[in-house]
GROMACS .gro file of C-alpha atoms in nm:
model
  393
    1MET     CA    1  12.501  11.609   3.087
    2ASN     CA    2  12.859  11.541   3.022
    3THR     CA    3  12.910  11.187   3.119
    4ASN     CA    4  13.283  11.228   3.107
    5ILE     CA    5  13.269  11.397   3.435
    6LEU     CA    6  13.179  11.073   3.594
    7THR     CA    7  13.492  10.887   3.496
    8THR     CA    8  13.727  10.776   3.765
    9GLU     CA    9  14.016  11.008   3.691
   10VAL     CA   10  13.786  11.311   3.664
   11GLN     CA   11  13.610  11.234   4.000
   12TYR     CA   12  13.947  11.181   4.169
   13PHE     CA   13  14.041  11.533   4.030
   14ILE     CA   14  13.735  11.688   4.158
   15ASN     CA   15  13.760  11.535   4.509
   16ASN     CA   16  14.131  11.608   4.521
   17ASN     CA   17  14.080  11.983   4.454
   18LEU     CA   18  13.770  12.055   4.688
   19ASN     CA   19  13.993  12.280   4.901
   20LYS     CA   20  14.187  12.446   4.634
   21ASP     CA   21  14.123  12.795   4.506
   22VAL     CA   22  13.877  12.743   4.219
   23VAL     CA   23  13.985  13.078   4.055
   24GLN     CA   24  14.332  12.935   4.022
   25LEU     CA   25  14.213  12.610   3.888
   26ILE     CA   26  14.012  12.802   3.615
   27PHE     CA   27  14.322  13.015   3.534
   28LYS     CA   28  14.519  12.692   3.475
   29GLY     CA   29  14.251  12.541   3.244
   30SER     CA   30  14.110  12.201   3.230
   31PRO     CA   31  14.334  11.896   3.221
   32PHE     CA   32  14.060  11.685   3.031
   33LYS     CA   33  13.998  11.774   2.670
   34GLU     CA   34  13.637  11.643   2.682
   35ILE     CA   35  13.546  11.874   2.975
   36PRO     CA   36  13.558  12.260   2.945
   37ILE     CA   37  13.713  12.425   3.243
   38LYS     CA   38  13.369  12.587   3.352
   39GLU     CA   39  13.197  12.252   3.377
   40LEU     CA   40  13.481  12.116   3.580
   41ALA     CA   41  13.479  12.417   3.810
   42ASN     CA   42  13.098  12.393   3.857
   43GLN     CA   43  13.123  12.039   3.975
   44ILE     CA   44  13.392  12.135   4.236
   45ILE     CA   45  13.204  12.454   4.358
   46CYS     CA   46  12.866  12.258   4.382
   47LYS     CA   47  13.025  11.977   4.572
   48GLN     CA   48  13.189  12.236   4.813
   49LYS     CA   49  12.843  12.390   4.861
   50SER     CA   50  12.701  12.037   4.933
   51ASP     CA   51  12.941  11.945   5.210
   52LYS     CA   52  12.726  12.088   5.489
   53LYS     CA   53  12.403  12.144   5.327
   54LEU     CA   54  12.364  11.812   5.146
   55PRO     CA   55  12.595  11.558   5.324
   56THR     CA   56  12.427  11.246   5.166
   57TRP     CA   57  12.495  11.381   4.812
   58PHE     CA   58  12.850  11.497   4.915
   59SER     CA   59  12.953  11.147   5.050
   60THR     CA   60  12.798  10.941   4.770
   61LYS     CA   61  13.021  10.849   4.489
   62ASN     CA   62  12.960  10.978   4.125
   63ILE     CA   63  12.694  11.227   4.203
   64TYR     CA   64  12.652  11.475   3.913
   65TYR     CA   65  12.606  11.839   3.993
   66PRO     CA   66  12.409  12.078   3.784
   67ASN     CA   67  12.433  12.443   3.764
   68LYS     CA   68  12.525  12.603   4.110
   69ILE     CA   69  12.183  12.795   4.144
   70SER     CA   70  12.011  12.463   4.163
   71ILE     CA   71  12.216  12.372   4.478
   72GLU     CA   72  12.163  12.723   4.616
   73GLN     CA   73  11.793  12.711   4.569
   74SER     CA   74  11.747  12.344   4.687
   75SER     CA   75  11.624  12.253   5.050
   76SER     CA   76  11.887  12.161   5.290
   77GLU     CA   77  11.883  11.793   5.418
   78ILE     CA   78  11.773  11.918   5.758
   79THR     CA   79  11.471  12.103   5.634
   80ALA     CA   80  11.381  11.836   5.374
   81LYS     CA   81  11.380  11.565   5.653
   82HIS     CA   82  11.151  11.791   5.857
   83LYS     CA   83  10.910  11.831   5.562
   84ALA     CA   84  10.892  11.451   5.502
   85SER     CA   85  10.823  11.394   5.867
   86LEU     CA   86  10.510  11.608   5.849
   87ILE     CA   87  10.333  11.402   5.571
   88LYS     CA   88  10.297  11.039   5.445
   89GLY     CA   89  10.088  10.847   5.203
   90ASP     CA   90  10.112  10.615   4.899
   91THR     CA   91  10.179  10.886   4.624
   92ILE     CA   92  10.318  11.234   4.616
   93VAL     CA   93  10.386  11.456   4.304
   94ASP     CA   94  10.663  11.706   4.350
   95LEU     CA   95  10.553  11.974   4.099
   96THR     CA   96  10.874  12.192   4.125
   97GLY     CA   97  11.139  11.920   4.159
   98GLY     CA   98  11.460  12.112   4.130
   99PHE     CA   99  11.764  11.913   4.252
  100GLY     CA  100  11.547  11.664   4.396
  101VAL     CA  101  11.627  11.688   4.769
  102ASP     CA  102  11.268  11.698   4.883
  103SER     CA  103  11.173  11.423   4.658
  104TYR     CA  104  11.443  11.205   4.795
  105PHE     CA  105  11.336  11.244   5.147
  106PHE     CA  106  10.953  11.221   5.054
  107SER     CA  107  11.065  10.878   4.910
  108LYS     CA  108  11.108  10.760   5.268
  109SER     CA  109  10.751  10.837   5.370
  110PHE     CA  110  10.563  10.767   5.042
  111LYS     CA  111  10.538  10.463   4.851
  112GLN     CA  112  10.571  10.642   4.509
  113VAL     CA  113  10.726  10.989   4.435
  114VAL     CA  114  10.682  11.170   4.094
  115HIS     CA  115  10.948  11.443   4.037
  116CYS     CA  116  10.858  11.697   3.780
  117ASP     CA  117  11.096  11.955   3.637
  118ILE     CA  118  11.053  12.137   3.304
  119ASN     CA  119  11.445  12.153   3.262
  120THR     CA  120  11.532  11.839   3.065
  121ASP     CA  121  11.903  11.852   3.150
  122LEU     CA  122  11.824  11.879   3.519
  123SER     CA  123  11.576  11.592   3.518
  124GLU     CA  124  11.835  11.367   3.358
  125ILE     CA  125  12.093  11.471   3.610
  126VAL     CA  126  11.839  11.401   3.914
  127THR     CA  127  11.747  11.054   3.760
  128HIS     CA  128  12.126  10.959   3.754
  129ASN     CA  129  12.171  11.079   4.109
  130PHE     CA  130  11.872  10.895   4.242
  131LYS     CA  131  12.018  10.566   4.103
  132LYS     CA  132  12.346  10.647   4.293
  133LEU     CA  133  12.163  10.722   4.604
  134ASN     CA  134  11.990  10.369   4.576
  135VAL     CA  135  11.633  10.508   4.544
  136SER     CA  136  11.388  10.315   4.329
  137ASN     CA  137  11.054  10.475   4.411
  138ILE     CA  138  11.093  10.806   4.246
  139THR     CA  139  11.012  10.870   3.879
  140SER     CA  140  11.163  11.187   3.724
  141VAL     CA  141  10.978  11.345   3.428
  142ALA     CA  142  11.079  11.632   3.229
  143ILE     CA  143  10.769  11.831   3.229
  144ASN     CA  144  10.597  12.136   3.375
  145GLY     CA  145  10.426  12.010   3.687
  146LEU     CA  146  10.093  12.159   3.610
  147ASP     CA  147  10.093  11.997   3.257
  148TYR     CA  148  10.178  11.671   3.432
  149LEU     CA  149   9.875  11.692   3.645
  150LYS     CA  150   9.663  11.764   3.332
  151LYS     CA  151   9.760  11.446   3.174
  152THR     CA  152   9.793  11.202   3.459
  153SER     CA  153   9.523  10.967   3.606
  154LEU     CA  154   9.732  10.884   3.901
  155LYS     CA  155   9.560  10.887   4.240
  156ILE     CA  156   9.758  11.154   4.430
  157ASP     CA  157   9.764  11.176   4.819
  158PHE     CA  158   9.989  11.486   4.837
  159LEU     CA  159  10.108  11.775   4.597
  160TYR     CA  160  10.427  11.944   4.700
  161ILE     CA  161  10.498  12.277   4.547
  162ASP     CA  162  10.791  12.508   4.584
  163PRO     CA  163  10.711  12.799   4.363
  164SER     CA  164  11.002  13.008   4.214
  165ARG     CA  165  11.031  13.339   4.392
  166ARG     CA  166  11.117  13.487   4.049
  167ASP     CA  167  10.879  13.600   3.772
  168ALA     CA  168  10.934  13.548   3.408
  169ASN     CA  169  11.174  13.833   3.385
  170LYS     CA  170  11.390  13.692   3.674
  171ASN     CA  171  11.277  13.975   3.910
  172LYS     CA  172  11.216  13.874   4.277
  173VAL     CA  173  10.865  13.876   4.381
  174HIS     CA  174  10.698  13.875   4.732
  175PHE     CA  175  10.350  13.744   4.684
  176LEU     CA  176  10.232  13.382   4.604
  177LYS     CA  177  10.025  13.510   4.304
  178ASP     CA  178  10.347  13.647   4.155
  179CYS     CA  179  10.551  13.324   4.194
  180LEU     CA  180  10.584  13.053   3.931
  181PRO     CA  181  10.363  12.854   3.930
  182ASN     CA  182  10.086  13.083   4.043
  183VAL     CA  183   9.934  12.871   4.324
  184PRO     CA  184   9.626  13.093   4.411
  185GLU     CA  185   9.526  13.117   4.036
  186ASN     CA  186   9.545  12.731   3.998
  187ILE     CA  187   9.416  12.623   4.357
  188ASP     CA  188   9.078  12.488   4.238
  189PHE     CA  189   9.253  12.286   3.970
  190LEU     CA  190   9.525  12.146   4.223
  191PHE     CA  191   9.241  12.041   4.456
  192SER     CA  192   9.064  11.855   4.165
  193LYS     CA  193   9.377  11.625   4.163
  194THR     CA  194   9.441  11.577   4.537
  195GLU     CA  195   9.289  11.674   4.879
  196LYS     CA  196   9.627  11.773   5.054
  197ILE     CA  197   9.890  12.016   4.941
  198LEU     CA  198  10.210  12.117   5.101
  199ILE     CA  199  10.369  12.442   4.981
  200LYS     CA  200  10.716  12.580   5.058
  201VAL     CA  201  10.754  12.945   5.029
  202SER     CA  202  11.013  13.227   5.094
  203PRO     CA  203  11.079  13.318   5.457
  204LEU     CA  204  11.025  13.678   5.365
  205LEU     CA  205  10.678  13.603   5.270
  206ASP     CA  206  10.397  13.756   5.492
  207ILE     CA  207  10.208  13.480   5.666
  208THR     CA  208   9.881  13.648   5.685
  209SER     CA  209   9.880  13.761   5.334
  210ALA     CA  210   9.969  13.394   5.211
  211ILE     CA  211   9.687  13.262   5.412
  212ASN     CA  212   9.447  13.504   5.253
  213GLU     CA  213   9.578  13.420   4.903
  214LEU     CA  214   9.515  13.042   4.954
  215LYS     CA  215   9.239  12.820   5.047
  216PHE     CA  216   9.187  12.556   5.319
  217THR     CA  217   9.510  12.636   5.511
  218LYS     CA  218   9.538  12.394   5.818
  219GLU     CA  219   9.886  12.444   5.939
  220VAL     CA  220  10.176  12.703   5.878
  221HIS     CA  221  10.530  12.573   5.973
  222VAL     CA  222  10.795  12.819   6.033
  223VAL     CA  223  11.132  12.637   6.028
  224ALA     CA  224  11.463  12.808   6.144
  225ILE     CA  225  11.807  12.644   6.176
  226HIS     CA  226  12.031  12.792   6.435
  227ASN     CA  227  11.792  13.097   6.470
  228GLU     CA  228  11.774  13.159   6.092
  229VAL     CA  229  11.447  13.113   5.930
  230LYS     CA  230  11.486  12.889   5.627
  231GLU     CA  231  11.137  12.801   5.527
  232LEU     CA  232  10.761  12.878   5.556
  233LEU     CA  233  10.551  12.568   5.488
  234PHE     CA  234  10.181  12.574   5.437
  235LEU     CA  235   9.980  12.269   5.471
  236LEU     CA  236   9.641  12.274   5.296
  237ASP     CA  237   9.356  12.030   5.344
  238LYS     CA  238   9.067  12.031   5.105
  239ASN     CA  239   8.758  12.177   5.267
  240TYR     CA  240   8.933  12.259   5.591
  241GLU     CA  241   8.767  12.576   5.743
  242LYS     CA  242   8.872  12.568   6.121
  243GLU     CA  243   9.143  12.779   6.293
  244VAL     CA  244   9.502  12.763   6.140
  245THR     CA  245   9.767  12.626   6.367
  246ILE     CA  246  10.104  12.809   6.340
  247LYS     CA  247  10.397  12.592   6.428
  248THR     CA  248  10.735  12.721   6.494
  249LEU     CA  249  11.053  12.510   6.517
  250ASN     CA  250  11.402  12.614   6.567
  251ILE     CA  251  11.663  12.346   6.512
  252LYS     CA  252  11.986  12.380   6.723
  253ASN     CA  253  12.197  12.073   6.677
  254GLU     CA  254  12.031  11.794   6.860
  255MET     CA  255  11.796  12.028   7.043
  256LEU     CA  256  11.447  12.136   6.904
  257GLU     CA  257  11.283  12.465   7.018
  258GLU     CA  258  10.903  12.435   6.949
  259PHE     CA  259  10.613  12.677   7.001
  260ASN     CA  260  10.259  12.644   6.842
  261PHE     CA  261   9.944  12.851   6.860
  262GLN     CA  262   9.622  12.915   6.666
  263LEU     CA  263   9.501  13.178   6.467
  264PRO     CA  264   9.321  13.416   6.524
  265GLN     CA  265   9.507  13.531   6.808
  266ASP     CA  266   9.434  13.810   7.044
  267THR     CA  267   9.591  14.144   6.922
  268ILE     CA  268   9.651  14.289   7.270
  269SER     CA  269   9.865  14.130   7.539
  270SER     CA  270   9.721  14.181   7.888
  271ASN     CA  271  10.049  14.129   8.070
  272TYR     CA  272  10.315  14.417   8.063
  273SER     CA  273  10.595  14.452   8.317
  274PHE     CA  274  10.917  14.618   8.414
  275PRO     CA  275  11.217  14.406   8.391
  276LYS     CA  276  11.230  14.137   8.667
  277LYS     CA  277  11.513  13.893   8.733
  278TYR     CA  278  11.521  13.725   8.403
  279LEU     CA  279  11.489  13.831   8.046
  280TYR     CA  280  11.385  13.618   7.739
  281GLU     CA  281  11.421  13.676   7.370
  282PRO     CA  282  11.223  13.455   7.138
  283ASN     CA  283  11.396  13.272   6.865
  284ALA     CA  284  11.369  13.391   6.474
  285ALA     CA  285  11.098  13.127   6.421
  286VAL     CA  286  10.876  13.271   6.693
  287LEU     CA  287  10.941  13.616   6.580
  288LYS     CA  288  10.853  13.552   6.215
  289SER     CA  289  10.535  13.372   6.334
  290GLY     CA  290  10.404  13.686   6.494
  291GLY     CA  291  10.285  13.507   6.803
  292PHE     CA  292  10.396  13.767   7.031
  293HIS     CA  293  10.088  13.796   7.241
  294GLU     CA  294  10.062  13.409   7.286
  295ILE     CA  295  10.384  13.383   7.463
  296PRO     CA  296  10.248  13.512   7.798
  297LYS     CA  297   9.955  13.271   7.770
  298LYS     CA  298  10.178  12.966   7.722
  299PHE     CA  299  10.461  13.052   7.961
  300ASN     CA  300  10.464  13.224   8.300
  301VAL     CA  301  10.615  13.551   8.154
  302GLU     CA  302  10.525  13.905   8.093
  303LYS     CA  303  10.597  14.132   7.801
  304LEU     CA  304  10.815  14.452   7.852
  305GLN     CA  305  10.589  14.654   7.617
  306GLU     CA  306  10.334  14.607   7.340
  307HIS     CA  307  10.601  14.651   7.063
  308THR     CA  308  10.897  14.530   7.255
  309HIS     CA  309  10.923  14.163   7.186
  310LEU     CA  310  11.116  14.089   7.499
  311TYR     CA  311  10.979  13.906   7.806
  312THR     CA  312  11.052  13.891   8.173
  313SER     CA  313  10.990  13.666   8.483
  314ASN     CA  314  11.119  13.621   8.838
  315GLU     CA  315  11.143  13.237   8.793
  316LEU     CA  316  11.363  13.091   8.529
  317ILE     CA  317  11.162  12.881   8.280
  318SER     CA  318  11.223  12.683   7.963
  319PHE     CA  319  11.166  12.915   7.666
  320PRO     CA  320  11.191  12.905   7.284
  321GLY     CA  321  11.480  13.127   7.253
  322ARG     CA  322  11.762  13.289   7.444
  323ARG     CA  323  11.755  13.331   7.829
  324PHE     CA  324  11.935  13.589   8.028
  325GLU     CA  325  11.983  13.692   8.384
  326ILE     CA  326  11.953  14.072   8.429
  327THR     CA  327  12.244  14.231   8.596
  328GLU     CA  328  12.188  14.598   8.533
  329ILE     CA  329  11.920  14.837   8.398
  330ILE     CA  330  12.058  15.169   8.280
  331PRO     CA  331  11.828  15.466   8.196
  332PHE     CA  332  11.903  15.592   7.841
  333HIS     CA  333  12.078  15.909   7.919
  334LYS     CA  334  12.386  15.976   7.724
  335LYS     CA  335  12.628  16.075   8.020
  336THR     CA  336  12.492  15.788   8.223
  337ILE     CA  337  12.558  15.543   7.940
  338LEU     CA  338  12.906  15.665   7.859
  339LYS     CA  339  12.996  15.648   8.210
  340LYS     CA  340  12.878  15.297   8.248
  341ILE     CA  341  12.971  15.125   7.911
  342SER     CA  342  13.220  15.338   7.725
  343ASN     CA  343  13.510  15.122   7.587
  344ARG     CA  344  13.335  14.809   7.731
  345LYS     CA  345  13.301  14.485   7.565
  346LEU     CA  346  12.938  14.416   7.517
  347ASN     CA  347  12.722  14.224   7.274
  348ILE     CA  348  12.440  14.459   7.197
  349ALA     CA  349  12.098  14.443   7.012
  350THR     CA  350  11.795  14.670   6.986
  351ARG     CA  351  11.436  14.599   7.035
  352ASN     CA  352  11.181  14.866   6.966
  353PHE     CA  353  11.442  15.130   6.993
  354PRO     CA  354  11.490  15.437   6.761
  355LYS     CA  355  11.868  15.401   6.707
  356ALA     CA  356  12.048  15.133   6.498
  357VAL     CA  357  12.312  14.903   6.665
  358THR     CA  358  12.585  15.045   6.440
  359GLN     CA  359  12.509  15.410   6.565
  360LEU     CA  360  12.503  15.298   6.919
  361LYS     CA  361  12.832  15.135   6.907
  362LYS     CA  362  12.997  15.439   6.757
  363GLU     CA  363  12.819  15.685   6.989
  364PHE     CA  364  12.916  15.494   7.298
  365LYS     CA  365  13.238  15.326   7.190
  366ILE     CA  366  13.122  14.973   7.248
  367HIS     CA  367  13.344  14.691   7.138
  368ASP     CA  368  13.185  14.343   7.052
  369GLY     CA  369  13.267  14.046   7.252
  370GLY     CA  370  13.290  13.943   7.613
  371ASN     CA  371  13.020  13.749   7.811
  372GLU     CA  372  12.774  14.032   7.866
  373TYR     CA  373  12.464  14.103   7.647
  374GLY     CA  374  12.278  14.432   7.624
  375PHE     CA  375  11.946  14.518   7.489
  376PHE     CA  376  11.865  14.878   7.410
  377THR     CA  377  11.473  14.889   7.445
  378THR     CA  378  11.155  15.065   7.538
  379LEU     CA  379  10.963  14.975   7.853
  380SER     CA  380  10.595  14.980   7.918
  381ASN     CA  381  10.608  15.344   8.044
  382ASN     CA  382  10.775  15.429   7.698
  383SER     CA  383  11.115  15.507   7.882
  384LYS     CA  384  11.431  15.398   7.696
  385VAL     CA  385  11.681  15.186   7.875
  386LEU     CA  386  11.980  14.955   7.827
  387ILE     CA  387  11.927  14.611   7.996
  388ILE     CA  388  12.270  14.443   8.073
  389ASN     CA  389  12.240  14.065   8.100
  390LYS     CA  390  12.436  13.747   8.142
  391LYS     CA  391  12.338  13.469   7.911
  392ILE     CA  392  12.200  13.124   8.064
  393LYS     CA  393  12.282  12.817   7.887
   0.00000   0.00000   0.00000
């Protein structure tokens, strides 16, 4: 940690160059002999990345930024706040602390937080930043989280783990057992230290596979921001053997779209229908959850087809996703489609359809934009159609 970066003149330089071309700055070289240009550029790049993702850090004076990968891999403030709202207690140990965003927000709902990270430099940086953020109930220790647990006699209410999705050779992995640390392999040891565990995993991870790899899963939270899934959270409770609750959340500015259900769910939906007056597209969190056949049970809608994850009704309802009013249904015949939409502005998507969006745009000369939305899809009689809609706010 180069403390020269924290001097008044250097901080002024960083803040004064946040909107400048960093490549040009690197080309000019560092104006400070104690600070290499790469270090200076890294501070500027990381602060730029923190503007929207980590506004508390961005707006706090004398924050020190680590390598940019630590910023890229950290939770956003929005998702960290959500995690902290799910759990509370006296003591939580963050086994994979990283830049400390999750630990910071856990400090609002726990009396004591232990932040573990094996990277000594990162641990030093995080300790400095917590002081600047006026947090006094977090202890940062430069140690492997599992090793910390082996040594401590602390009574722990919660363990939090965000396993690295890369193996020892830096290759991306897609199963929990291949992540670092290996949670399934250490699950019995972890539960010897606490009764409750919260695990954050990649949005790409298969939910069912992860549940099968773990023990005592009580809840799975699928968290999306503006219809992009950011996190999967697994809440484990020692000796819990009942049904798993799936909770989906799509955060859209001040609005929250929520949809919850329990596993195991029925595999076959009993309600299929041709398109009616309104069409509904589930948000990304619901789609990731796999709760397609639970939607007709919770809402007064019917599914278009078993593998077509679109729903319809004659009455307009609240729905966790986008809502449309159907204006036209066009059978998928090339001449008919060309006659109806050639050179027309249309925002198109496919659901359970054999052709890709890029192929359809080219084939039918569709231009993006306008106020109309089109879904190329398959109905319950297996016919292919284009459904034209107006979006409902």
